[in-house]
PDB file of C-alpha atoms in Angstrom:
ATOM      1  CA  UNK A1365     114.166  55.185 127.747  1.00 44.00           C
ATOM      2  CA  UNK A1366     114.890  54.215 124.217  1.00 42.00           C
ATOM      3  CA  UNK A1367     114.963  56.655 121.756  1.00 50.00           C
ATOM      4  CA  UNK A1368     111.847  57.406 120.196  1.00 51.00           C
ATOM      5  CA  UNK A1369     112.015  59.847 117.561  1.00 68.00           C
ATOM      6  CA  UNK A1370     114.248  60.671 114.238  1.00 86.00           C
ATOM      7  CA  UNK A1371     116.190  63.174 115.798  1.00 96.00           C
ATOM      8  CA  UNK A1372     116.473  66.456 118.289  1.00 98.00           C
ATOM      9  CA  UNK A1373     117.195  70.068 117.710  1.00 98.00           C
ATOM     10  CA  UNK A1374     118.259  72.478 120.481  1.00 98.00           C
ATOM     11  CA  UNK A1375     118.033  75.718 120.017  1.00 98.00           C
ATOM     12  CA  UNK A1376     115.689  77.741 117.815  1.00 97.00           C
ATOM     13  CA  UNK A1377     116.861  81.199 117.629  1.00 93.00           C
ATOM     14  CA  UNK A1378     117.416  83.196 114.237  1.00 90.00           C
ATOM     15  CA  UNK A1379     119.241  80.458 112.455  1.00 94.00           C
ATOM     16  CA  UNK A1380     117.917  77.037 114.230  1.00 96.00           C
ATOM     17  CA  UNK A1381     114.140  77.545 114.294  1.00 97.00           C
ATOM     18  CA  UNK A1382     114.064  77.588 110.280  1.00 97.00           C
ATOM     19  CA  UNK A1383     116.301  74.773 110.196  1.00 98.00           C
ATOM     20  CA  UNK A1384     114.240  73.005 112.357  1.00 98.00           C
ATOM     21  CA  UNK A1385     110.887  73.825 111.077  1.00 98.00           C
ATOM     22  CA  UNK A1386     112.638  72.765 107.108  1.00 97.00           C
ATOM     23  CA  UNK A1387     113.110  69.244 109.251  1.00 97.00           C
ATOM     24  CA  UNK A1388     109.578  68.783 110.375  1.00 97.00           C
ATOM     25  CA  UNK A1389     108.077  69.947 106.752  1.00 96.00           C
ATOM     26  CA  UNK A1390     110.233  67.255 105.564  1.00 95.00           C
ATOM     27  CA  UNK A1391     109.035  64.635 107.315  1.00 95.00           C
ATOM     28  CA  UNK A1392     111.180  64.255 110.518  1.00 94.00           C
ATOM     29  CA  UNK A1393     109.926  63.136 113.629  1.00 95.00           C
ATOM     30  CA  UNK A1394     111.537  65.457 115.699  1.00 97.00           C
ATOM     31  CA  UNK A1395     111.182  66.517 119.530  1.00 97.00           C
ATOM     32  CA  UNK A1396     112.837  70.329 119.928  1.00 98.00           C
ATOM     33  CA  UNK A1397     114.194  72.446 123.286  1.00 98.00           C
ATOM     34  CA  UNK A1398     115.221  76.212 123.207  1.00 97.00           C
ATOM     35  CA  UNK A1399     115.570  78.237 126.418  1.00 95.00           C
ATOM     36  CA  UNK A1400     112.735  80.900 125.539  1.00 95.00           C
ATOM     37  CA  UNK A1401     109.931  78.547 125.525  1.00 94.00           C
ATOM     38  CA  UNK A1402     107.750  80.516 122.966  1.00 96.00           C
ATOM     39  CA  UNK A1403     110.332  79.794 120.055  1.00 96.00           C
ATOM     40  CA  UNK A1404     108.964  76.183 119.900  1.00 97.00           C
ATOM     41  CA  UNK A1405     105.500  77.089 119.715  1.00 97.00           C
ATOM     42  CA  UNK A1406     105.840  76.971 115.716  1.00 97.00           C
ATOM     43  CA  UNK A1407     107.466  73.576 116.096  1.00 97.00           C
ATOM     44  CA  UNK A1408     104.832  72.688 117.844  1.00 97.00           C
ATOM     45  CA  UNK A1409     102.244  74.055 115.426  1.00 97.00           C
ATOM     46  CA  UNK A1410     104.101  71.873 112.717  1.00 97.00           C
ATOM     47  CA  UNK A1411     104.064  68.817 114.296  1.00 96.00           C
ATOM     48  CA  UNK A1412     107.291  68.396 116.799  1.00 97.00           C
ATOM     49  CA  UNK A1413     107.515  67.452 120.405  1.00 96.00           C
ATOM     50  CA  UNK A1414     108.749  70.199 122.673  1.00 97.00           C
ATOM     51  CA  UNK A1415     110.388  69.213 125.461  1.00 97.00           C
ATOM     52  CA  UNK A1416     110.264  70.741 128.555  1.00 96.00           C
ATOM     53  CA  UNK A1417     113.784  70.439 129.380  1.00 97.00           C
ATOM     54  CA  UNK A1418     116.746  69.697 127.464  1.00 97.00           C
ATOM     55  CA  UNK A1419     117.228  65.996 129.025  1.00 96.00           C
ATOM     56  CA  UNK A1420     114.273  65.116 127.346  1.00 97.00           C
ATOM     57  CA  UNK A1421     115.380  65.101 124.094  1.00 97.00           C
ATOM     58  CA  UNK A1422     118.914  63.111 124.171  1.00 97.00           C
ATOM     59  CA  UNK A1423     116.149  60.260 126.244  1.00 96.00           C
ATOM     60  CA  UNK A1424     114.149  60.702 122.955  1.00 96.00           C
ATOM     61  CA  UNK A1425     116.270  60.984 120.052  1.00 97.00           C
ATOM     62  CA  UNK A1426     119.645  58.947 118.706  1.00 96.00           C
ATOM     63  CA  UNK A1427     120.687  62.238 117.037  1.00 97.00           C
ATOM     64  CA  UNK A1428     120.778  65.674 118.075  1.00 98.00           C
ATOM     65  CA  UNK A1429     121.608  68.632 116.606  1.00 98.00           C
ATOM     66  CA  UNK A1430     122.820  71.387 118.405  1.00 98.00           C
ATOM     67  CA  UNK A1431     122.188  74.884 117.023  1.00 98.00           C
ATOM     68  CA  UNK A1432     123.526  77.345 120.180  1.00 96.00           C
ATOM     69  CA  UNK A1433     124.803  80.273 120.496  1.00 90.00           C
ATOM     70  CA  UNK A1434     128.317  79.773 122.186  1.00 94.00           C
ATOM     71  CA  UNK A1435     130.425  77.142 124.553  1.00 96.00           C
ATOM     72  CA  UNK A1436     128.849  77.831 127.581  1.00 96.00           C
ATOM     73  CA  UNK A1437     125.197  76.962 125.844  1.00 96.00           C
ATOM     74  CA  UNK A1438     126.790  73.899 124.406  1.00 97.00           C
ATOM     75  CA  UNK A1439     128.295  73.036 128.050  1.00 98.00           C
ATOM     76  CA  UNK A1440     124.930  73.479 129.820  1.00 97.00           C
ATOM     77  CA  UNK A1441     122.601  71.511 127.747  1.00 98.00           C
ATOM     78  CA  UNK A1442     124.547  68.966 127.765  1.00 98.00           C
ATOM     79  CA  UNK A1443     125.449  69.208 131.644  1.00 98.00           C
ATOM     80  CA  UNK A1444     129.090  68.770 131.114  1.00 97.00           C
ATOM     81  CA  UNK A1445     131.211  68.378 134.185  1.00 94.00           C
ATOM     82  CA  UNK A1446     128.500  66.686 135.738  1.00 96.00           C
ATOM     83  CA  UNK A1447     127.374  63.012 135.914  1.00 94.00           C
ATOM     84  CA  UNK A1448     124.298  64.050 133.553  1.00 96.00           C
ATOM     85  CA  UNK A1449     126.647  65.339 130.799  1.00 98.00           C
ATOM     86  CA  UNK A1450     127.453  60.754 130.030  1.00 97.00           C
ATOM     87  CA  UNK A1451     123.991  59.880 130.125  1.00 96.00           C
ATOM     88  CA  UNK A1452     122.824  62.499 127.978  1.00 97.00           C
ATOM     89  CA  UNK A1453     125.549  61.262 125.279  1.00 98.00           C
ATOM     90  CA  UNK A1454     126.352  57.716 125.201  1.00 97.00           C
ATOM     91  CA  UNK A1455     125.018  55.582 122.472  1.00 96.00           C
ATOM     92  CA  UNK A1456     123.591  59.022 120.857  1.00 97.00           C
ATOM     93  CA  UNK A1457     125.696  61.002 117.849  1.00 98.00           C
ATOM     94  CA  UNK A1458     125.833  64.748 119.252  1.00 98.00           C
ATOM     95  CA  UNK A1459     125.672  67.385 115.867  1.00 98.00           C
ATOM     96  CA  UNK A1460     127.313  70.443 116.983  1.00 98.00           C
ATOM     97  CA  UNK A1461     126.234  73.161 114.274  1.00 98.00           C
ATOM     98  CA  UNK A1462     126.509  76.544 115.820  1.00 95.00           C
ATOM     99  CA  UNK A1463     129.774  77.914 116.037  1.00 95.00           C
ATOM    100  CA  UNK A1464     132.844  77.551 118.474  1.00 96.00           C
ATOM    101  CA  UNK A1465     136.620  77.574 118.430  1.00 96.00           C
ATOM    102  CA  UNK A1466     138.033  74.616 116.634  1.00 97.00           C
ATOM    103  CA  UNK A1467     139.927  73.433 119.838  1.00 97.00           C
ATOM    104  CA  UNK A1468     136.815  73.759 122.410  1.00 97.00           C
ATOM    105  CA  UNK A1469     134.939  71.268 119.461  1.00 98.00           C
ATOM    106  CA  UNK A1470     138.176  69.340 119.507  1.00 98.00           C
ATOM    107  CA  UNK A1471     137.751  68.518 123.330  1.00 98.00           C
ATOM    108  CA  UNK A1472     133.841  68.250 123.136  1.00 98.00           C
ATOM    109  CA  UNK A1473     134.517  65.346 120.682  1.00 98.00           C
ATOM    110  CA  UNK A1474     137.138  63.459 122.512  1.00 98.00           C
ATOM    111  CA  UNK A1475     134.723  63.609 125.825  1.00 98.00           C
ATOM    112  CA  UNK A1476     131.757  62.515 123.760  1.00 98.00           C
ATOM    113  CA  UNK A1477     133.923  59.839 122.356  1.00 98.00           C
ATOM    114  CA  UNK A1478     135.126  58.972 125.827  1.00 98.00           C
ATOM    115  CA  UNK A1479     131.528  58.567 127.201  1.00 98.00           C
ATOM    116  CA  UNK A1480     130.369  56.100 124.400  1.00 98.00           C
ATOM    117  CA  UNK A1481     128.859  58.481 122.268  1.00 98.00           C
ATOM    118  CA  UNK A1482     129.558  60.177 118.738  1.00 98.00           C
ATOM    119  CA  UNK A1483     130.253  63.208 117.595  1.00 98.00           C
ATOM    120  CA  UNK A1484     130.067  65.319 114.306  1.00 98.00           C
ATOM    121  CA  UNK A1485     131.031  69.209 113.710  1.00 98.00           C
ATOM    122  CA  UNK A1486     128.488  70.025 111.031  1.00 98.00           C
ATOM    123  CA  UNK A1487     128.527  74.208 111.120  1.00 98.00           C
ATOM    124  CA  UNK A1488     126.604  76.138 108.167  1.00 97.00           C
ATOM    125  CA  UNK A1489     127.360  79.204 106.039  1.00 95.00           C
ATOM    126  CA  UNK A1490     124.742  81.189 105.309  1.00 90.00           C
ATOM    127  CA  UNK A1491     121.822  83.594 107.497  1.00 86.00           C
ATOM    128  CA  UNK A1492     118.536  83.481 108.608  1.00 87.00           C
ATOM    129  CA  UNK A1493     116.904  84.018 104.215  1.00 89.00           C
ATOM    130  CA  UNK A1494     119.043  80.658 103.375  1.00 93.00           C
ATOM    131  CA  UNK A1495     117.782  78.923 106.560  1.00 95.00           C
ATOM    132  CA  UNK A1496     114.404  79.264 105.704  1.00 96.00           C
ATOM    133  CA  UNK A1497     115.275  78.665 102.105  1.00 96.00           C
ATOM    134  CA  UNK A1498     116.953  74.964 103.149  1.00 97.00           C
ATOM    135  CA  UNK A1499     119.618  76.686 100.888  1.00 96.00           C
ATOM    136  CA  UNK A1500     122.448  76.609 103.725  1.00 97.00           C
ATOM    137  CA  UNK A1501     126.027  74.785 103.259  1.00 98.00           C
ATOM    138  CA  UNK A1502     127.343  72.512 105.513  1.00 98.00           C
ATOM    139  CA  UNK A1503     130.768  71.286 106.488  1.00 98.00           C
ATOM    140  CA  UNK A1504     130.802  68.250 108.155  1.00 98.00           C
ATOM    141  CA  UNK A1505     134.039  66.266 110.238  1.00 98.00           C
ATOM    142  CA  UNK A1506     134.128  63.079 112.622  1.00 98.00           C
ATOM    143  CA  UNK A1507     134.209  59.838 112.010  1.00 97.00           C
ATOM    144  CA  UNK A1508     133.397  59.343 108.396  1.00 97.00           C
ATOM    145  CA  UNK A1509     130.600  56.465 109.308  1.00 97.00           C
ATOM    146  CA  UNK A1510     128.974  59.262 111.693  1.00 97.00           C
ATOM    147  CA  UNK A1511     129.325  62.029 109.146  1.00 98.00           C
ATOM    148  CA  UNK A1512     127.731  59.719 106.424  1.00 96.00           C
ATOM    149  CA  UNK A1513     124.494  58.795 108.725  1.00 96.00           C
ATOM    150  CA  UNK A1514     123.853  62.245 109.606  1.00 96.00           C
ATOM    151  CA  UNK A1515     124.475  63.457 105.874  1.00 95.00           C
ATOM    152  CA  UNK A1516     120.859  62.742 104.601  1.00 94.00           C
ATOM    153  CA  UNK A1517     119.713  64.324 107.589  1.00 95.00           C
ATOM    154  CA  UNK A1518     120.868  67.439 106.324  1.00 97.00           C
ATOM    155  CA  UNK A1519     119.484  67.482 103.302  1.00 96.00           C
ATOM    156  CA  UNK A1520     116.411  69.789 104.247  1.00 96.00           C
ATOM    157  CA  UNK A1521     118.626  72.135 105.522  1.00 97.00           C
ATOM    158  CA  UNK A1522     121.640  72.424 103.530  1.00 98.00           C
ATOM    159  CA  UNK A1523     121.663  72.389  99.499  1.00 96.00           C
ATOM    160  CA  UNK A1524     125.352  71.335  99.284  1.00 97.00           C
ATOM    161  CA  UNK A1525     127.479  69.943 101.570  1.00 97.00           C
ATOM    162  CA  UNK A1526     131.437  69.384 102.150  1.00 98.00           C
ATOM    163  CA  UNK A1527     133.005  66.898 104.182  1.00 98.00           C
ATOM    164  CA  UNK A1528     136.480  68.589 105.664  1.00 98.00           C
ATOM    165  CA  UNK A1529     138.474  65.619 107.608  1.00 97.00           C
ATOM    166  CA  UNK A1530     138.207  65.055 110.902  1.00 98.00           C
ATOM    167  CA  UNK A1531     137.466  66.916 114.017  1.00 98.00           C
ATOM    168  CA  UNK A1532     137.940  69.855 114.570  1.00 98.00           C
ATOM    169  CA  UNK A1533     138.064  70.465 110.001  1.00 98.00           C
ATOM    170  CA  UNK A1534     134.946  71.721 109.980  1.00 98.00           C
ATOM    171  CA  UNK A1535     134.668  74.462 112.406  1.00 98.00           C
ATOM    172  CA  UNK A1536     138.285  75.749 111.353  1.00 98.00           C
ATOM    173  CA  UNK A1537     136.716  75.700 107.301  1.00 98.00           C
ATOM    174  CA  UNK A1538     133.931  77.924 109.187  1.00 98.00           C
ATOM    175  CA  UNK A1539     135.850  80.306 110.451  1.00 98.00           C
ATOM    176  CA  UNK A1540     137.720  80.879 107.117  1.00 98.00           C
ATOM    177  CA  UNK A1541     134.598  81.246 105.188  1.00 97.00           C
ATOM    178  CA  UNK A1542     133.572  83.581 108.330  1.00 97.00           C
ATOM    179  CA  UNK A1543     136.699  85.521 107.981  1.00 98.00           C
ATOM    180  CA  UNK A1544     136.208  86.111 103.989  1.00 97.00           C
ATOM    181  CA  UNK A1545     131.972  86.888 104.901  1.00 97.00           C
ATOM    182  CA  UNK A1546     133.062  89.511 107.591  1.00 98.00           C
ATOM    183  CA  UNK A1547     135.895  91.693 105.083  1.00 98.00           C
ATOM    184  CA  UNK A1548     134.009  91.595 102.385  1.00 97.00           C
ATOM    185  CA  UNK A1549     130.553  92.952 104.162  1.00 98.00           C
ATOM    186  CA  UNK A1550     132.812  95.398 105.391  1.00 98.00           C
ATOM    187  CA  UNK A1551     134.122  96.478 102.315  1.00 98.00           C
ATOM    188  CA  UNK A1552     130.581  96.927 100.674  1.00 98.00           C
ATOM    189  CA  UNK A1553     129.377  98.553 103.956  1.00 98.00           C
ATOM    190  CA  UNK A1554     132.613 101.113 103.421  1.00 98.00           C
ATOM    191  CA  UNK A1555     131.984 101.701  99.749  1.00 98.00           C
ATOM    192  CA  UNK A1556     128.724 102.409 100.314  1.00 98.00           C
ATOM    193  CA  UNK A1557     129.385 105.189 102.971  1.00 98.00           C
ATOM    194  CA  UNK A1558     132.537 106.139 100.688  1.00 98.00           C
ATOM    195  CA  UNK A1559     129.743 106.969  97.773  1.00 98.00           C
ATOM    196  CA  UNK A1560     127.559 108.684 100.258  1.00 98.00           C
ATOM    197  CA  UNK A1561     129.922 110.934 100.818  1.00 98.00           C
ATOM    198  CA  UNK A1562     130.313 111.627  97.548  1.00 98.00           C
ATOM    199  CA  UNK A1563     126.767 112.344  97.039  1.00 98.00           C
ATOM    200  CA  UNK A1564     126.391 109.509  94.666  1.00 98.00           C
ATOM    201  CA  UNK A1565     122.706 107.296  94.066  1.00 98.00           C
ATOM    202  CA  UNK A1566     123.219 104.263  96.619  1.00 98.00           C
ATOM    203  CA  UNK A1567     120.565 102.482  94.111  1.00 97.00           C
ATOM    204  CA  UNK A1568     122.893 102.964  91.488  1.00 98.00           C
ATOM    205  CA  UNK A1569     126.079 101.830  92.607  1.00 98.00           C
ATOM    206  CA  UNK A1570     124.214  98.821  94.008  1.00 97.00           C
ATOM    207  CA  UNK A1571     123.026  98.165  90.137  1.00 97.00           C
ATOM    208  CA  UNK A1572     126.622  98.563  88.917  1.00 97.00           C
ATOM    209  CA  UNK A1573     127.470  95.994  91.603  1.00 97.00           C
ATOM    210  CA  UNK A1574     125.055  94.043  90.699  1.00 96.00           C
ATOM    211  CA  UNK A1575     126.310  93.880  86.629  1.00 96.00           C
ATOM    212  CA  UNK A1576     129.605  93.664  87.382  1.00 96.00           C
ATOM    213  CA  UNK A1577     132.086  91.073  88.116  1.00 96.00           C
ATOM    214  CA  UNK A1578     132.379  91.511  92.103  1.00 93.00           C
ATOM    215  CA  UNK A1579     128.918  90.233  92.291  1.00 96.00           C
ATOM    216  CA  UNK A1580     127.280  87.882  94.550  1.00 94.00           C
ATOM    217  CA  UNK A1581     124.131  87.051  96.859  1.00 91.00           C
ATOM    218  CA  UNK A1582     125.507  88.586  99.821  1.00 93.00           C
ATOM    219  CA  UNK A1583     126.630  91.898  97.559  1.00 96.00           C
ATOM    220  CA  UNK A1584     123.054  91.555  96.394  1.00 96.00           C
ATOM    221  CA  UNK A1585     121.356  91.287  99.612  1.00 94.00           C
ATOM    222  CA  UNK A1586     123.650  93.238 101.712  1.00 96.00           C
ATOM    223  CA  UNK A1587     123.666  96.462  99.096  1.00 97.00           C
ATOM    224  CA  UNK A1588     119.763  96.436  99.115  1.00 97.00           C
ATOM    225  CA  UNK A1589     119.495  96.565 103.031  1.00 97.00           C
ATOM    226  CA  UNK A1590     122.270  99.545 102.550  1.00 98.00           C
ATOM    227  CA  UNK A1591     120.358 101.152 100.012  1.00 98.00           C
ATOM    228  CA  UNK A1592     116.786 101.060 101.898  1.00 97.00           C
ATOM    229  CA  UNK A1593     118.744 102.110 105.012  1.00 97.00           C
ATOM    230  CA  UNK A1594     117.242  98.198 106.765  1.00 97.00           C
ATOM    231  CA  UNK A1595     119.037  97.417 109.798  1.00 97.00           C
ATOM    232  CA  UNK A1596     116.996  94.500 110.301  1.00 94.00           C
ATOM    233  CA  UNK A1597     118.961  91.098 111.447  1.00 89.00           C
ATOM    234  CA  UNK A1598     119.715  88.183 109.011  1.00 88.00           C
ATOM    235  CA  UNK A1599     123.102  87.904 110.627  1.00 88.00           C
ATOM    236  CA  UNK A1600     123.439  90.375 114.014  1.00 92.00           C
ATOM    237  CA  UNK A1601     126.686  92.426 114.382  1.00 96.00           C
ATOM    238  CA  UNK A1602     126.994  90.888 118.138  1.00 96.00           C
ATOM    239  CA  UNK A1603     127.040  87.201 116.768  1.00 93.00           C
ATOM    240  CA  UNK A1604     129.716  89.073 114.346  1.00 96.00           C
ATOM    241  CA  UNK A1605     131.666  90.573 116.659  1.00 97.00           C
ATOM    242  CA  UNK A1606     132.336  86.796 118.358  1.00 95.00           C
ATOM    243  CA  UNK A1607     132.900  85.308 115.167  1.00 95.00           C
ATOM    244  CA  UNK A1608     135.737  87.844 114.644  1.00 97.00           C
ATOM    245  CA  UNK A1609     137.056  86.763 117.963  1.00 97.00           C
ATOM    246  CA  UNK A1610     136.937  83.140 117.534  1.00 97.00           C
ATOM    247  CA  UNK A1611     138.883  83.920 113.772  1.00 98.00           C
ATOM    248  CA  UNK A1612     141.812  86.106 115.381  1.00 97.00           C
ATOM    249  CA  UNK A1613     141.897  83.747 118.408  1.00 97.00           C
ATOM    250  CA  UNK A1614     142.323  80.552 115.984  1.00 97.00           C
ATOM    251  CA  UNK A1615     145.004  82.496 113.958  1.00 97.00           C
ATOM    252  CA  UNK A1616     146.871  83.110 116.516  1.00 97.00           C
ATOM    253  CA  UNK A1617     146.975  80.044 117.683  1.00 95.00           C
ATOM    254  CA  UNK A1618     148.338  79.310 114.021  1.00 95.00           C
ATOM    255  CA  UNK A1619     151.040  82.383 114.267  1.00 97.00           C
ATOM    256  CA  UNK A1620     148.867  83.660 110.982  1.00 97.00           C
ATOM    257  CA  UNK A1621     148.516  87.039 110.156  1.00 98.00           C
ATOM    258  CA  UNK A1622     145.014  88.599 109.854  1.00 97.00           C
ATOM    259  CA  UNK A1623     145.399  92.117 109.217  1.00 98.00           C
ATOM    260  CA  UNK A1624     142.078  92.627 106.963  1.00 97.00           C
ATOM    261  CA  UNK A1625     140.162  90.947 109.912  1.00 97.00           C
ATOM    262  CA  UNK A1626     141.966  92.598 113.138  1.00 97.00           C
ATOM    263  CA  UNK A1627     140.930  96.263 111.087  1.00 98.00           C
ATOM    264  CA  UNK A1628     137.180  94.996 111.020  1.00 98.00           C
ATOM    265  CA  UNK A1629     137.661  93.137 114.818  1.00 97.00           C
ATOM    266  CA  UNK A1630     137.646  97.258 115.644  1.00 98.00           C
ATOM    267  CA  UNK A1631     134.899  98.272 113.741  1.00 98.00           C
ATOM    268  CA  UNK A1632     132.349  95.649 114.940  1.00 98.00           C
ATOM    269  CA  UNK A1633     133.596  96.478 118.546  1.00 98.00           C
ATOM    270  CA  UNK A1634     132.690 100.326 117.973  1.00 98.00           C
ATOM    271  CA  UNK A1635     129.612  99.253 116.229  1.00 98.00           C
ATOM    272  CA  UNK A1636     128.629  97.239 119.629  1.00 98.00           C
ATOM    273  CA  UNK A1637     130.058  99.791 121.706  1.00 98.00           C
ATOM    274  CA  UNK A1638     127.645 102.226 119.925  1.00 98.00           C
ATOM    275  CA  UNK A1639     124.339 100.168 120.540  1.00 98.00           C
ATOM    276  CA  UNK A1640     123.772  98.088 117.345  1.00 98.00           C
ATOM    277  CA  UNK A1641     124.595  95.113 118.579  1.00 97.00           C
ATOM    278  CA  UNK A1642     121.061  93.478 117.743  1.00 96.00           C
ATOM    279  CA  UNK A1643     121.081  94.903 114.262  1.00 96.00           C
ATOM    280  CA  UNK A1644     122.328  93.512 110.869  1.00 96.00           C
ATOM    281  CA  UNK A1645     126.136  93.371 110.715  1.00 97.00           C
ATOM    282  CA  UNK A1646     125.767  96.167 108.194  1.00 98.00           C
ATOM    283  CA  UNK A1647     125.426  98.364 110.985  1.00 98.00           C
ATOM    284  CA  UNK A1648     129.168  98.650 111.207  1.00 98.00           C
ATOM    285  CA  UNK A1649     127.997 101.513 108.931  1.00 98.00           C
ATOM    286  CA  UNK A1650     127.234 103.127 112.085  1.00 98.00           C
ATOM    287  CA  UNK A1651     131.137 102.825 112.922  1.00 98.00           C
ATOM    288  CA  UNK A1652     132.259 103.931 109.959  1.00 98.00           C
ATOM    289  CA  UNK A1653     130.182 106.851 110.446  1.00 98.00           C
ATOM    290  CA  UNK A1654     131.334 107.428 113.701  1.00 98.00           C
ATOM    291  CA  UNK A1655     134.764 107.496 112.421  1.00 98.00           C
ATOM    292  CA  UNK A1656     134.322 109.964 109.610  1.00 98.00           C
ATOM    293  CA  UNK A1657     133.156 112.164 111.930  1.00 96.00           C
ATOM    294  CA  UNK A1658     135.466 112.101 114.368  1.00 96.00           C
ATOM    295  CA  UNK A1659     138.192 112.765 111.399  1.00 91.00           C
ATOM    296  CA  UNK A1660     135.857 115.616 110.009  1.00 82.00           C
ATOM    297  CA  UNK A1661     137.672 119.165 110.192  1.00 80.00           C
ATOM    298  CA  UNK A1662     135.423 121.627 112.682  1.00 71.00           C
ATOM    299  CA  UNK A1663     134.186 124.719 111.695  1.00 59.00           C
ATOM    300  CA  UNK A1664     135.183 128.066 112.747  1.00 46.00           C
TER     301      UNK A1664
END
């Protein structure tokens, strides 16, 4: 079959069905898959296709864009090491924008490449708000006549976006900006428990955040979710807790040090191990809490 619409998206979970749904409003013809049926049903309601499987959409789109939550999702829908896994790819361009070690995209792209298709890393920064804002950033590597002709299809989706070399540039850039997104929650999460300690107004040391020079839209955000005591997921402290893992993995690999992010590597573990996995990745609150009282003197 010859492919039929502007492009696919696979997966639609916190991050991809915005991003897909942005597509549609802006005028894509698109034809969707996810797993959990029910997550297309807005798609549907906006005007995509849904497939029923994931074949479906490399037959009906030249582009796809992958939005899934690890390598073994990636491996599956596109059936590699099987026969499948070439049909599904040649003569499409495969968009891989969830996030993965740089050297599992590295060998994704040279077996695209070897089965007559193309390949671009295009991962985002930002959580589910920007998603549905179309205010994400993009890094894109590949081929640069690939990463050009997938650029505009971006554009509902990301607000900026930074071309970083070739495969696997991107995803490495992603795990740095990961690595700086994961400390610095941290930190606020810490100074936040630091000043409930010290009986201090969590409203007000979220305004003096807020005026001073450490400021930012994640402070922002992230401090008012602390300071109404909102667990609630824009970014879950599971999907954190692998993040961390690709990061110390990949800096390894580089003989780099990562002390800042091998101290929160613990903390996200605890905060797992404790059963707050599904919440916001402030919830490493709840191991910081767990900490302090494990350190707290007993009474007599």
């Amino acid at each position: 079959m010859l492919p039929v619409v502007d492009a696919g998206f696979i997966g639609l979970g916190v991050m991809g069905q915005p991003m897909a749904l942005n597509l549609v409003r802006a005028g894509a013809d698109l034809v969707v898959w996810n797993r959990t049926a029910a997550r297309g049903a807005p798609l549907r309601e906006a005007g995509a296709k849904v497939a029923q499987e994931p074949g479906e959409v490399f037959a009906e789109a030249r582009t796809v864009l992958l939005m899934l939550a690890d390598e073994a999702a990636m491996d599956t829908v596109l059936a590699r090491g099987t026969p499948g896994f070439a049909e599904r790819v040649a003569g499409r361009t495969v968009v891989h924008m969830g996030t993965t070690s740089p050297g599992y995209s590295r060998d994704l792209g040279a077996a695209i490449h070897a089965a007559k298709g193309r390949y671009v890393e295009a991962p985002v920064s930002g959580s589910r708000e920007p998603a549905i804002q179309g205010r994400l950033v993009g890094m894109l590597a590949g081929e640069p006549e690939a990463v050009e002709a997938v650029r505009p299809l971006l554009r509902p989706l990301c607000h900026e976006t930074f071309v970083c070399g070739a495969v696997p540039g991107a995803m490495a850039m992603k795990l740095a900006v990961n690595l700086f997104l994961i400390t610095m929650v941290t930190g606020l999460t810490e100074a936040f428990h630091f000043a409930a300690e010290h009986g201090l107004d969590a409203e007000r040391l979220a305004a003096v955040l807020a005026a001073g020079p450490m400021a930012s839209a994640v402070s922002r955000t992230k401090g008012a979710k602390l300071t109404a005591g909102d667990f609630g997921v824009q970014a879950a402290a599971t999907d954190v807790l692998k993040n961390n893992r690709l990061i110390a993995e990949a800096a390894r690999g580089a003989g780099a040090a990562s002390p800042l992010l091998d101290v929160c590597h613990a903390l996200f573990a605890e905060t797992v191990a404790l059963g707050h996995g599904d919440g916001d990745m402030v919830s490493v609150l709840r191991a910081i809490e767990a900490r302090t009282r494990a350190t707290a003197p007993t009474g007599e």
